[in-house]
Short mmCIF file of C-alpha atoms in Angstrom, two decimals:
data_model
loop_
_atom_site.label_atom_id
_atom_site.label_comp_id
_atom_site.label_asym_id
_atom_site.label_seq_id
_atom_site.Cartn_x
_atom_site.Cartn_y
_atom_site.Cartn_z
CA UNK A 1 -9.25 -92.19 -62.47
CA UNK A 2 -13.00 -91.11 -62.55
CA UNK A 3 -13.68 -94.47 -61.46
CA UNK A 4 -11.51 -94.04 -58.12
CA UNK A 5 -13.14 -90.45 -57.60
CA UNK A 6 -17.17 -92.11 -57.89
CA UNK A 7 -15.71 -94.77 -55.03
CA UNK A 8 -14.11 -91.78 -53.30
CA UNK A 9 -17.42 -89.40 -53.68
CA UNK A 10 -19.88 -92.71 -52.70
CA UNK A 11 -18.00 -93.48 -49.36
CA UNK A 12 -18.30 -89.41 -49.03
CA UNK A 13 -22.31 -89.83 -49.38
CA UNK A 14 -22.02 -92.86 -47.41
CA UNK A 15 -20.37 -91.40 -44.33
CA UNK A 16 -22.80 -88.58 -44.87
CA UNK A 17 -25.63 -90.56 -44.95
CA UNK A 18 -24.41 -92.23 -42.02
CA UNK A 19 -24.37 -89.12 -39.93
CA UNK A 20 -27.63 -88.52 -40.97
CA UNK A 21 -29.11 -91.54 -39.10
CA UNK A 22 -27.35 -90.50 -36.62
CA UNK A 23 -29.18 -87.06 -35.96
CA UNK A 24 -32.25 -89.00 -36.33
CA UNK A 25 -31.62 -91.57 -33.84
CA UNK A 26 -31.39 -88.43 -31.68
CA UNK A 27 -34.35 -86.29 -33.01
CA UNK A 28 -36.00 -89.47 -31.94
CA UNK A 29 -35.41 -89.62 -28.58
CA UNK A 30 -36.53 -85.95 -28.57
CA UNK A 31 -39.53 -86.54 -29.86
CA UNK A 32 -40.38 -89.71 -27.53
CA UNK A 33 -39.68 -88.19 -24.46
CA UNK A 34 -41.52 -85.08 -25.34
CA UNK A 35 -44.51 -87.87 -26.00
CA UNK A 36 -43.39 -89.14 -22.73
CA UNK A 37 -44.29 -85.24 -21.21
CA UNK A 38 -47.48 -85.34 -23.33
CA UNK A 39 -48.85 -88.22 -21.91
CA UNK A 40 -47.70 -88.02 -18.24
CA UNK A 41 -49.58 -84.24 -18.50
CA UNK A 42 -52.87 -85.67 -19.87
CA UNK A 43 -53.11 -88.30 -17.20
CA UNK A 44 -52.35 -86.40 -14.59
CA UNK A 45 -55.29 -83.92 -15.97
CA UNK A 46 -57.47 -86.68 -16.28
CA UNK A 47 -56.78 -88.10 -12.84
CA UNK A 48 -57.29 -84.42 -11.00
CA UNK A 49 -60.35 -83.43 -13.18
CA UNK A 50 -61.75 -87.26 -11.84
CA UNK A 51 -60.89 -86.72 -8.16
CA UNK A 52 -63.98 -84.37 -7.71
CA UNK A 53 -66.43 -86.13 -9.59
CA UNK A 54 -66.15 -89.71 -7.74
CA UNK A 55 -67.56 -88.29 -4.75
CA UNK A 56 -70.19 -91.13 -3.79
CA UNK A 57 -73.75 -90.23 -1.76
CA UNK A 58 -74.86 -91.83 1.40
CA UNK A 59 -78.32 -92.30 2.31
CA UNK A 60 -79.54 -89.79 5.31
CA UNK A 61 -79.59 -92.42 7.93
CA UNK A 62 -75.81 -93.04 7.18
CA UNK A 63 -75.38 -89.23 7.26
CA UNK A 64 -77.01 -89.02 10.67
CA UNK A 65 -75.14 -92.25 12.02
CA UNK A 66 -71.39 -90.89 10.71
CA UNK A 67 -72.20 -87.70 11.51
CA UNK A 68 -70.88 -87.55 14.70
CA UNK A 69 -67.81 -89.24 14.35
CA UNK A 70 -66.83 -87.40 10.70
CA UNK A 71 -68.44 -84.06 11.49
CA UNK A 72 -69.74 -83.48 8.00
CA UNK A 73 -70.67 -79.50 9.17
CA UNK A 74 -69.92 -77.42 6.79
CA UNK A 75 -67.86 -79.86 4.16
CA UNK A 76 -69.82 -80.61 1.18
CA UNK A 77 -71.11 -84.06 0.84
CA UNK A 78 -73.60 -85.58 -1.25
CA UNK A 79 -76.52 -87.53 0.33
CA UNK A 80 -80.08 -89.47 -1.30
CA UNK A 81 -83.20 -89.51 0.08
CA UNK A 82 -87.09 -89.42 -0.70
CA UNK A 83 -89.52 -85.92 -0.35
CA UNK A 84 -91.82 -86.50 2.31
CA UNK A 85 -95.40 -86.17 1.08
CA UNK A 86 -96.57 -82.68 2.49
CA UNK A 87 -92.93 -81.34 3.64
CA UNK A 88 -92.48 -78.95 0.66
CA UNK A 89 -92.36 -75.20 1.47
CA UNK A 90 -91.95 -73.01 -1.59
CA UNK A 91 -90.99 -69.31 -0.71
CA UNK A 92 -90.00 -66.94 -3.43
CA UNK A 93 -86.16 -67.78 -3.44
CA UNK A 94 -85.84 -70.81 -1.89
CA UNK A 95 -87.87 -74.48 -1.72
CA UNK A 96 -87.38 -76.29 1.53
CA UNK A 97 -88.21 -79.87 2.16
CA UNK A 98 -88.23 -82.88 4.95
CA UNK A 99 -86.50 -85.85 3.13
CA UNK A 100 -86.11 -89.58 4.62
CA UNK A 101 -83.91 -92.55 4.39
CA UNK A 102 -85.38 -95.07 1.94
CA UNK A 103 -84.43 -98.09 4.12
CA UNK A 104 -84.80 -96.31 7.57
CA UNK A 105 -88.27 -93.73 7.41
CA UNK A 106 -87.59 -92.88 10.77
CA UNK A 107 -84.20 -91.28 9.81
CA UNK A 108 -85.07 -87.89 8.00
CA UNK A 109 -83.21 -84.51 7.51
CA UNK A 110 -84.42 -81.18 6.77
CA UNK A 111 -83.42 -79.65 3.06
CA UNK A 112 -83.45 -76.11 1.88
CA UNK A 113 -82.25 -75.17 -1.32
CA UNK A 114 -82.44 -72.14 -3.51
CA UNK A 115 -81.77 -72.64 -6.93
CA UNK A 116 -83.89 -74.34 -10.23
CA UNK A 117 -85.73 -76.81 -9.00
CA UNK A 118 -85.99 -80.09 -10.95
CA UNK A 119 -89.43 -80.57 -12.52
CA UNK A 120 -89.34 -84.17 -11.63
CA UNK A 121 -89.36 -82.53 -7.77
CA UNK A 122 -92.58 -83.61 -5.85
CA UNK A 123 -93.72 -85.86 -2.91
CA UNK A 124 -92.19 -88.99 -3.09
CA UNK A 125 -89.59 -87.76 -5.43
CA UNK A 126 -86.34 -89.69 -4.69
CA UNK A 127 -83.56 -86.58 -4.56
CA UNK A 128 -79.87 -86.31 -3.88
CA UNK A 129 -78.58 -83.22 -2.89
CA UNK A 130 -74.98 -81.82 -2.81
CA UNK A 131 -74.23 -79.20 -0.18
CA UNK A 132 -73.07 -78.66 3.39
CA UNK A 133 -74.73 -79.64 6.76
CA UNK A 134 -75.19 -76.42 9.27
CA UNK A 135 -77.55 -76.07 12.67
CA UNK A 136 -79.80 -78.98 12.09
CA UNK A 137 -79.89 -77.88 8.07
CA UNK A 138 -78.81 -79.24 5.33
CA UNK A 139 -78.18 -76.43 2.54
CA UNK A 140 -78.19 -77.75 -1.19
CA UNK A 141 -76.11 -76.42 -3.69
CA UNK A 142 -77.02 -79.39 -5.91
CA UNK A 143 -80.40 -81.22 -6.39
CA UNK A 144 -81.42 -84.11 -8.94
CA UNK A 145 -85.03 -85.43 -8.36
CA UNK A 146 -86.36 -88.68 -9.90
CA UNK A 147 -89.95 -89.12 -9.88
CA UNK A 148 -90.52 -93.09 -9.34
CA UNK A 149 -93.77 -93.21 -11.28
CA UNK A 150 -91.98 -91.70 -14.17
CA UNK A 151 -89.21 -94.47 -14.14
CA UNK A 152 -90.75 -97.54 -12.93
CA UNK A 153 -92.25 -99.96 -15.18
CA UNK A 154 -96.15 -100.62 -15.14
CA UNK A 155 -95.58 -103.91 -13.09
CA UNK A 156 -94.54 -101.48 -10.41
CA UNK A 157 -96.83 -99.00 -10.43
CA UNK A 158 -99.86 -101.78 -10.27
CA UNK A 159 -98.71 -103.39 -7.06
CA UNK A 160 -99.00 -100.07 -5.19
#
């Protein structure tokens, strides 16, 4: 008779145990679709948070030739240039500047900008500057400045 009740008690644990895997099976599925949620949240993050930085620049004279067909005044748009030697105007708030296309000198744009200025900022400085485009002005909210003597290799610098 004790025999019969351990058979009776291990198909007890058994059908128990059973159940058990059951409830996991399900807990599973919980837990993978709240992964699911995780990961659809973080890329969609990741894909907003990436939507303002990928904002390219164009050079000024392809500012000046899509200007009048996309009417960049007043959105912000990034653009790259070089400081005309002479052009810089440093009042006490604000620095303003002539800059001009790289591949087209005779395309140029007028720059002011009142924030830190970059200490590689000079004449001849390549910049690009983020802001918006107003009355013949272009007003900076952003400005990085390379200084090509600073960067180029000494190959460069003894062919000029």
């Amino acid at each position: 008779m004790e025999r019969a009740s351990l058979k009776v008690n291990r198909a007890a644990n058994a059908t128990g145990f059973e159940q058990h895997r059951r409830k996991t099976a399900g807990a599973n599925r919980r837990f993978y679709a709240a992964g699911a949620v995780i990961v659809v949240a973080a890329v969609a993050l990741a894909f907003v948070a990436m939507q303002g930085s990928s904002v390219y620049y164009v050079s000024i004279g392809e500012f000046n030739g899509k200007q009048v067909v996309a009417n960049y005044a007043g959105k912000e748009v990034r653009v790259a240039g070089k400081v005309i030697p002479g052009s810089i105007l440093r009042n006490s708030d604000r620095v303003s500047f002539t800059a001009r296309d790289k591949a087209d000198p005779s395309q140029i744009m007028q720059v002011s900008y009142s924030r830190l200025i970059p200490d590689t900022f000079k004449d001849d400085a390549e910049v690009v500057v983020t802001g918006t485009y107003n009355n013949g002005v272009f007003t900076a909210t952003e400005m990085l400045a390379k200084c090509p003597s600073k960067y180029s290799s000494e190959a460069d610098t003894s062919t000029k």
